[in-house]
Short mmCIF file of C-alpha atoms and ligand atoms in Angstrom, two decimals:
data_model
loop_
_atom_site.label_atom_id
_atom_site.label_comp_id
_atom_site.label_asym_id
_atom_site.label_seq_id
_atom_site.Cartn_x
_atom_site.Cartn_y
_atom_site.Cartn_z
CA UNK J 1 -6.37 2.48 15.76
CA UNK J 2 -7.98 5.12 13.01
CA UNK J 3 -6.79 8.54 13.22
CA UNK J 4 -9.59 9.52 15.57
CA UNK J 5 -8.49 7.30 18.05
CA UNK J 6 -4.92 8.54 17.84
CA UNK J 7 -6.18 12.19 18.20
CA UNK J 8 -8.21 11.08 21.06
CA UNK J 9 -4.93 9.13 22.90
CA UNK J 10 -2.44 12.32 21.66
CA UNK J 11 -5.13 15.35 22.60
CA UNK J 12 -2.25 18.35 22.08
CA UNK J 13 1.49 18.65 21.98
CA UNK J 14 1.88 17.93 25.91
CA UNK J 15 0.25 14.72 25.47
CA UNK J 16 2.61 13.61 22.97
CA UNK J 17 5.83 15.08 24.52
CA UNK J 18 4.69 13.26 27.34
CA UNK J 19 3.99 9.58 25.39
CA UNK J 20 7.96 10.46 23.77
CA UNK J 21 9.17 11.10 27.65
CA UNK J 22 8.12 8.58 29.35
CA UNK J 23 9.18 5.92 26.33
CA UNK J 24 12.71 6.98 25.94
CA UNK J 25 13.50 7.98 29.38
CA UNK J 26 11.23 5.26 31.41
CA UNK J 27 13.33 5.61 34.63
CA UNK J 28 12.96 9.50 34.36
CA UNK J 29 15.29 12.00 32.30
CA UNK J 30 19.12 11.03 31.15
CA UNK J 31 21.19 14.01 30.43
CA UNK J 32 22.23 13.21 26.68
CA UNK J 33 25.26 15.29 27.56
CA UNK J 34 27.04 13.47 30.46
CA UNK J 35 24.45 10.78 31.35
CA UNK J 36 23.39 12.45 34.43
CA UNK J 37 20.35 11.24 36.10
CA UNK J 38 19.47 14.35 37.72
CA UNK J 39 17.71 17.12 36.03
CA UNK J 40 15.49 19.95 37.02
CA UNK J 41 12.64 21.12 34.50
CA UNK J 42 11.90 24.52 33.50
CA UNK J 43 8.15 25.38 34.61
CA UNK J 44 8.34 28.66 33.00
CA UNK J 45 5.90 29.64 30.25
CA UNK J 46 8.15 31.46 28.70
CA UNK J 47 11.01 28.93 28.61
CA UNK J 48 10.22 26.21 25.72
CA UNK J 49 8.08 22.98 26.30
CA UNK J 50 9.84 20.35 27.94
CA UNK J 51 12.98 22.08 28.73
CA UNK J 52 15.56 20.57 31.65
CA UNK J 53 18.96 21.30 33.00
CA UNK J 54 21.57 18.78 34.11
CA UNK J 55 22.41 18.98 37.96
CA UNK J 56 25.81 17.35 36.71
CA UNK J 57 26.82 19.47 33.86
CA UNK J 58 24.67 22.10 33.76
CA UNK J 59 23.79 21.84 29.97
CA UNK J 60 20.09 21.96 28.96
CA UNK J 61 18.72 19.06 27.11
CA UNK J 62 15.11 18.31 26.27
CA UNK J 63 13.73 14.45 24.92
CA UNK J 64 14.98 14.64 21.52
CA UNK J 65 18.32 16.47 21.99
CA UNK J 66 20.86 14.09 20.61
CA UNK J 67 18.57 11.59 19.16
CA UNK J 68 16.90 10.87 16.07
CA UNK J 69 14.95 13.78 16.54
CA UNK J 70 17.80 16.15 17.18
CA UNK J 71 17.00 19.80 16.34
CA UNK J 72 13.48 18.94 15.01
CA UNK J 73 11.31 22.04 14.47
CA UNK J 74 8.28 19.82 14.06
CA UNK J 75 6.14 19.29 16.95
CA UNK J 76 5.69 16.13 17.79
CA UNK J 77 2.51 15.51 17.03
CA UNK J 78 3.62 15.85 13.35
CA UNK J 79 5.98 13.13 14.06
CA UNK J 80 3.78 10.58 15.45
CA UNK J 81 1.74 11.57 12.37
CA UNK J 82 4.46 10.83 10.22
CA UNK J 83 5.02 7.25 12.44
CA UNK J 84 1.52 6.34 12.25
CA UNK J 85 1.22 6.50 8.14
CA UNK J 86 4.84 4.74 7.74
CA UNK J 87 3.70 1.87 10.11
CA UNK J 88 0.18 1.85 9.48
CA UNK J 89 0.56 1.11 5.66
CA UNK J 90 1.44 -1.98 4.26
CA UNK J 91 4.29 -0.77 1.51
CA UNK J 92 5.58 2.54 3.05
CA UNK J 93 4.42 5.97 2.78
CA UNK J 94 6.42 8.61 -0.02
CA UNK J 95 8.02 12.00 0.99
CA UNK J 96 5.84 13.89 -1.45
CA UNK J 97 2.76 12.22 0.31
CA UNK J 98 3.76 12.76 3.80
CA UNK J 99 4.44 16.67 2.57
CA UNK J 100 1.36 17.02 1.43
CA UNK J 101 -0.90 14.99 4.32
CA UNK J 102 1.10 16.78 6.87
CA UNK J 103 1.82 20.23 5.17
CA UNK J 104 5.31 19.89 5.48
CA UNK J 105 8.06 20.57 2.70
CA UNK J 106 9.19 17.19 0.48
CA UNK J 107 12.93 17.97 1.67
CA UNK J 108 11.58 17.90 6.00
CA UNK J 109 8.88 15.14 5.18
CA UNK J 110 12.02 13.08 3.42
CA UNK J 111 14.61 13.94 6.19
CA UNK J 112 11.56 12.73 8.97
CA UNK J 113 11.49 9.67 7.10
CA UNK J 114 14.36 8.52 6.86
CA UNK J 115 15.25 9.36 10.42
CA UNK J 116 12.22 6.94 11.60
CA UNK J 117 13.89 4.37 8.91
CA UNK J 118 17.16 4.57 10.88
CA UNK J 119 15.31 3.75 13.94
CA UNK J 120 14.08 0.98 12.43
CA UNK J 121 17.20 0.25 10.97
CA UNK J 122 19.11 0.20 14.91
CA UNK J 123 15.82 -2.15 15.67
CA UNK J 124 16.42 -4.63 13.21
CA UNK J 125 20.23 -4.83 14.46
CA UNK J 126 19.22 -5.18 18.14
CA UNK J 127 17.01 -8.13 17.22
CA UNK J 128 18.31 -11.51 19.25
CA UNK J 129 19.61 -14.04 16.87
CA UNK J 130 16.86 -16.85 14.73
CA UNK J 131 15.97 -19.30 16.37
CA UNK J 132 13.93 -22.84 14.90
CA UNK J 133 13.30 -22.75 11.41
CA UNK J 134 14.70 -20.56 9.31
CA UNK J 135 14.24 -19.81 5.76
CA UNK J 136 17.36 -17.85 3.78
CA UNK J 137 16.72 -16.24 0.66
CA UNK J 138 18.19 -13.24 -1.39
CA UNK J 139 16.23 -10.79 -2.94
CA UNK J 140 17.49 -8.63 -6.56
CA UNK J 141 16.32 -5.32 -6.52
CA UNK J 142 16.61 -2.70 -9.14
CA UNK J 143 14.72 -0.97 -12.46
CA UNK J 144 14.94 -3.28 -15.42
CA UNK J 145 17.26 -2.47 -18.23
CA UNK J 146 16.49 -0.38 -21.30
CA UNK J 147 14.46 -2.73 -23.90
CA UNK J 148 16.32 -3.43 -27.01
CA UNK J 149 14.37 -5.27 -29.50
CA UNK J 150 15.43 -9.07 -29.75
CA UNK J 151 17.63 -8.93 -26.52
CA UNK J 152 16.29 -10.79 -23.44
CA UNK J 153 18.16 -9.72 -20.30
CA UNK J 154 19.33 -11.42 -17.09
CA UNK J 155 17.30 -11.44 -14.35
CA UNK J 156 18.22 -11.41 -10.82
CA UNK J 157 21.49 -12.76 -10.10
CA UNK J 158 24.30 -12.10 -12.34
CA UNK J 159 23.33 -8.62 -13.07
CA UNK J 160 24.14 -4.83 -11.45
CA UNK J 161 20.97 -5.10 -9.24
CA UNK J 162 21.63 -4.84 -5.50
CA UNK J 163 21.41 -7.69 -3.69
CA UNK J 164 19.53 -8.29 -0.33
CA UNK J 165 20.43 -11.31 2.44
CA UNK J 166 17.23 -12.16 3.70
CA UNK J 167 16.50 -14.63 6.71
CA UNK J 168 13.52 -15.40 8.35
CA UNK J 169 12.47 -17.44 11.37
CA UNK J 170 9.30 -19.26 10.81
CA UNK J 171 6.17 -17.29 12.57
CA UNK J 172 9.03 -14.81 13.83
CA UNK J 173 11.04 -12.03 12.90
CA UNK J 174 12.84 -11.28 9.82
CA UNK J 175 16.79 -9.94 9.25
CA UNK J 176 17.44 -8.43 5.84
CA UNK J 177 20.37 -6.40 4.70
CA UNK J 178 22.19 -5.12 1.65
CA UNK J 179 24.99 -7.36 0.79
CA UNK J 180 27.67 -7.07 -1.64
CA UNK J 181 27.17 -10.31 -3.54
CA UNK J 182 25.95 -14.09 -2.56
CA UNK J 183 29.17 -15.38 -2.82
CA UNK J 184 30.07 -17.63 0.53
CA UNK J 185 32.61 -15.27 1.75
CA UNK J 186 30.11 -12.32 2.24
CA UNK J 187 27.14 -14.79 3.33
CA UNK J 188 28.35 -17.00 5.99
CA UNK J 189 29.71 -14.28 8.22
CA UNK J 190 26.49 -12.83 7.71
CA UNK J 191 24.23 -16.23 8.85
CA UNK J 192 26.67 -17.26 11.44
CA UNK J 193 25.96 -12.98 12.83
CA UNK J 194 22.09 -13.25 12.80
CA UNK J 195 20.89 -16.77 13.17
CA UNK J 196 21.31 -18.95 15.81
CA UNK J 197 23.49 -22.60 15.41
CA UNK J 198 20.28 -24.54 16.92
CA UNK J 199 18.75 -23.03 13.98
CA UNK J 200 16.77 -25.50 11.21
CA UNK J 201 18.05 -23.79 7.69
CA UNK J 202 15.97 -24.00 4.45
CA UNK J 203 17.46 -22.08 1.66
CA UNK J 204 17.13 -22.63 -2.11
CA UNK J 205 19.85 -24.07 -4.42
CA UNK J 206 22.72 -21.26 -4.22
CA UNK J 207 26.04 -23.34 -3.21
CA UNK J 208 27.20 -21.09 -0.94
CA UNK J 209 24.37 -22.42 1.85
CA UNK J 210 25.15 -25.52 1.22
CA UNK J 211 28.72 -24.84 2.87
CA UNK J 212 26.78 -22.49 5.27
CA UNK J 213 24.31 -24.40 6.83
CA UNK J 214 27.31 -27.18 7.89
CA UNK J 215 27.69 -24.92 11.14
CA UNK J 216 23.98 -25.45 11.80
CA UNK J 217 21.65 -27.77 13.54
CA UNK J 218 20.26 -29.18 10.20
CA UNK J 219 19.88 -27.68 6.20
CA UNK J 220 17.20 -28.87 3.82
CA UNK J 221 16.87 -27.22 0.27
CA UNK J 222 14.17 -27.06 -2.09
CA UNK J 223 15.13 -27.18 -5.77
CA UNK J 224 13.96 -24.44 -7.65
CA UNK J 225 16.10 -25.45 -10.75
CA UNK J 226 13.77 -28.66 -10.92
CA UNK J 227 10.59 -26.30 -10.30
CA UNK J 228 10.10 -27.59 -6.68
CA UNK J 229 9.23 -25.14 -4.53
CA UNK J 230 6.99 -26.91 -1.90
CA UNK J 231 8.76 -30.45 -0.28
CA UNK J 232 6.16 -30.80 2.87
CA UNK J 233 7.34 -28.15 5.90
CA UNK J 234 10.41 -27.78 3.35
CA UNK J 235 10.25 -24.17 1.72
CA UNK J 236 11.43 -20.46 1.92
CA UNK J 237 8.49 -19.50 0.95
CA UNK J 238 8.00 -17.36 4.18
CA UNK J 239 11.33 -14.97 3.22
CA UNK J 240 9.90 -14.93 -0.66
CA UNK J 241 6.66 -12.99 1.12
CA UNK J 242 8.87 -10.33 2.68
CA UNK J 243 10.65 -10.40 -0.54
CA UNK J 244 7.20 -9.74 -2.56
CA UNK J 245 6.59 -6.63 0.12
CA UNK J 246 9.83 -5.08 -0.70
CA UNK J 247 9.31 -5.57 -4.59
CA UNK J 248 5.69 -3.96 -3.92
CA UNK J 249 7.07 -1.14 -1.59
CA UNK J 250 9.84 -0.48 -4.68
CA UNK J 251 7.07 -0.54 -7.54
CA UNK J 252 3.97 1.09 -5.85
CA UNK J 253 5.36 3.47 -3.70
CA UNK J 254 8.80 4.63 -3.98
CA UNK J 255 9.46 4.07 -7.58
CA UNK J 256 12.90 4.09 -6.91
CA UNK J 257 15.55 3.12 -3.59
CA UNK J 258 18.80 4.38 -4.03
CA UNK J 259 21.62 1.44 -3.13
CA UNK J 260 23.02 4.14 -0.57
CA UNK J 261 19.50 4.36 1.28
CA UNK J 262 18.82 0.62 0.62
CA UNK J 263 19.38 -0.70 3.93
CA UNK J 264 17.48 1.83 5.50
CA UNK J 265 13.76 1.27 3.12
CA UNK J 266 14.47 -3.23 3.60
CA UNK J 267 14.96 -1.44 7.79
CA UNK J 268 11.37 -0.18 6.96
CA UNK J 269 9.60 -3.31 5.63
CA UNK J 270 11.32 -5.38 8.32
CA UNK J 271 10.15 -3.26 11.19
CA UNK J 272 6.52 -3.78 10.04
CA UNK J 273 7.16 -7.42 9.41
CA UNK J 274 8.40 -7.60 13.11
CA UNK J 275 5.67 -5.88 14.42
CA UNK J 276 3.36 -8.75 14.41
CA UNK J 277 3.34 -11.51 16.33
CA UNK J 278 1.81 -15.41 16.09
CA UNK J 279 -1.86 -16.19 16.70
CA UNK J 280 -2.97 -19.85 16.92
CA UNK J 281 -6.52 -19.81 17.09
CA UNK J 282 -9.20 -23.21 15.80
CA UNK J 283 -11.44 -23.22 12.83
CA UNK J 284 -15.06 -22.90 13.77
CA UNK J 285 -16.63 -23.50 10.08
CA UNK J 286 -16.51 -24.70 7.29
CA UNK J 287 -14.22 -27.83 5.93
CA UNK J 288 -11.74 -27.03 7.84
CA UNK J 289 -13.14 -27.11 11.26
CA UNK J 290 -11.73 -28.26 14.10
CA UNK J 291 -8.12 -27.28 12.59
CA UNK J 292 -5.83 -25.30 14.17
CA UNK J 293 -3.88 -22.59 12.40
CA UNK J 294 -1.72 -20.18 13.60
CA UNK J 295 -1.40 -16.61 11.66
CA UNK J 296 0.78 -13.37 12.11
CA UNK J 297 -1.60 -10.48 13.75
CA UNK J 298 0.12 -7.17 14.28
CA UNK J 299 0.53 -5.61 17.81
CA UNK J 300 -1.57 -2.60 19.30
CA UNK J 301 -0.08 0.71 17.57
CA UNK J 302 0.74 2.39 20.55
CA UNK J 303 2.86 -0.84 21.37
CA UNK J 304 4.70 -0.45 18.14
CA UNK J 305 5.33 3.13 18.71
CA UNK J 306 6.88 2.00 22.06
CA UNK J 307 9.17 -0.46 20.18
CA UNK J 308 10.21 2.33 17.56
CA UNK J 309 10.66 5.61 19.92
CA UNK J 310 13.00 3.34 22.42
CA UNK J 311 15.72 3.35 20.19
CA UNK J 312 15.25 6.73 19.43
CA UNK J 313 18.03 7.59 21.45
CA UNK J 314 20.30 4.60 19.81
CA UNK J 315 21.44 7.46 16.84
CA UNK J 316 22.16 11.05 16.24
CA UNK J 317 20.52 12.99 12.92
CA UNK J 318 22.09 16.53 11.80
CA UNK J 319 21.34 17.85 8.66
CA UNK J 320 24.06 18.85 6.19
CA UNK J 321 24.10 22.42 4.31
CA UNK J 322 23.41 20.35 1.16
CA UNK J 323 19.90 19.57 2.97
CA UNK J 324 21.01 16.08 3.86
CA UNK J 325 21.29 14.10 6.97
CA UNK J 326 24.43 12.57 8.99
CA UNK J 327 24.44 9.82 11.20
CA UNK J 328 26.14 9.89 14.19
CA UNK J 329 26.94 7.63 16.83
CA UNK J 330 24.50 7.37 20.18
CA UNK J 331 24.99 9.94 22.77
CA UNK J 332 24.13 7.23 25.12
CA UNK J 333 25.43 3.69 24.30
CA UNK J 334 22.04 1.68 24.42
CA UNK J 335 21.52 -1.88 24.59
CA UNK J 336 25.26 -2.42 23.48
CA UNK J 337 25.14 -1.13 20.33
ZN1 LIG D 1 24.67 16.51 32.08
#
């Protein structure tokens, strides 16, 4: 979908309230205050767009009242804007771009931002556990150290650089999160949380999944150490590609991820990673035909906009007077979270 097309499915601001309605409240409106189901809407012109009050409690409450979007003074057509460019590019979009494609401040483009990231975030948590094969991997990220002439520094492991637990089922989705170290003790809680114990392991070298993947179905390695990285269907070369996106979304676009935001930007890259889904389709031409090969094609827009603005609900934003943002817990528990 270009931008014309989007234009053309969000016409004006009652299109899009409408899209944001009928996505987070698909069996009609929930009172964010006491989870009534009954709610009357304010037809008024002069009462604001898309106004209701709670038969229950009384207490007005529009879509975006305790949500992700709480308080917003953006319409939302800025915010699907603002969804469009962070899903629709392949590393991420800045705050001081979106400010200046929208015509928004930095500090309101960075606060949107990273209250679609925690969307994304609650996404990636409410993903079911890995299933088939699944490749483990951690990823190092952080600036390189100061050059001193003569001194060749660490790389990766071993050093201050924050470390990411990345798993990935094979054609499927992707879990990735900040971890403290790759020690056992902080990993295998981790693995045995997120991936199922059917689950066909393939890590690299690091002890610690050796021990790990005894609670699974089977665990191969490949042997980087002896510069193997290929063993027939044996590789994690699927979570070293989301690892590459991350490294790209940290040197082309943002420069810089704070550790404290760091779970929220890997939130990002895994919520377009998940976004796509297997194709199998045969060769026609060429020396391969005949073949059958199955790739990763992303899903309709609109569809991914469904999967973000659902758990829209799953997490309160406020600012803070220092012109941050708080989390909060959901208003309305959703899907057990
Ligand atoms: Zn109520």
């Amino acid at each position: 979908m270009n931008v014309e097309e989007l234009r053309r499915n969000f016409p004006d601001e009652a299109s899009c309230r409408a899209f944001f309605e009928s996505v987070i409240w698909p069996n009609g409106p929930v009172c964010p205050h006491c989870h009534g189901k009954k709610a009357w809407a304010f037809r008024s012109p002069k009462v604001r767009a898309g106004l209701y009050e709670c038969a229950d409690c009384s207490k007005q409450f529009t879509v975006t009242t305790k949500s992700a979007f709480h308080g917003t003074k953006l319409s939302l057509w800025i915010w699907l804007q603002a969804m469009y460019s962070l899903i629709f590019s392949s590393k991420g979009a800045s705050s001081v771009f979106m400010a200046q494609w929208l015509g928004i401040s930095q500090k309101s483009a960075w606060k949107m931002l990273h209250a679609l990231r925690t969307i994304m975030a609650i996404h990636q948590s409410a993903l079911p556990k890995l299933q088939g094969i699944v490749e483990l991997d951690e990823k190092y990220l952080g600036g390189k150290p100061r050059y001193q002439p003569g001194v060749k520094h660490k790389r990766g492991r071993g050093t201050k650089k924050a470390c990411i637990a990345v798993a990935v089922q094979r054609q499927g989705p992707v879990r990735a999160t900040l971890v403290t170290g790759d020690s056992l003790s902080v990993l295998q809680p981790l693995i045995q949380k997120i991936v199922s114990t059917e689950a066909h392991l393939m890590s690299d070298e690091l002890p610690a999944y050796r021990v790990i993947g005894q609670d699974f179905a089977a665990h191969e390695t490949v042997r980087h150490g002896q510069k193997e990285f290929v063993r027939g269907p044996v590789h994690n070369n699927t979570a070293e590609s989301y690892n590459a996106l991350l490294e790209r979304a940290k040197q082309g676009v943002y420069h810089w991820m704070s550790k404290r935001h760091l779970p929220l930007y890997t939130s990002e890259a895994a919520f377009r990673w998940n976004q796509r889904v297997p194709v199998t389709r045969t060769i026609q031409r060429g020396k391969h035909r005949g073949k059958v090969r199955t790739t990763m094609k992303p899903l309709p827009l609109l569809e991914q906009f469904k999967n973000l603005l659902r758990f829209a609900p799953a997490c309160q934003i406020r600012r803070t007077k220092n012109s941050g943002i708080r989390h909060l817990p959901a208003a309305i528990p959703l899907f057990g979270l």
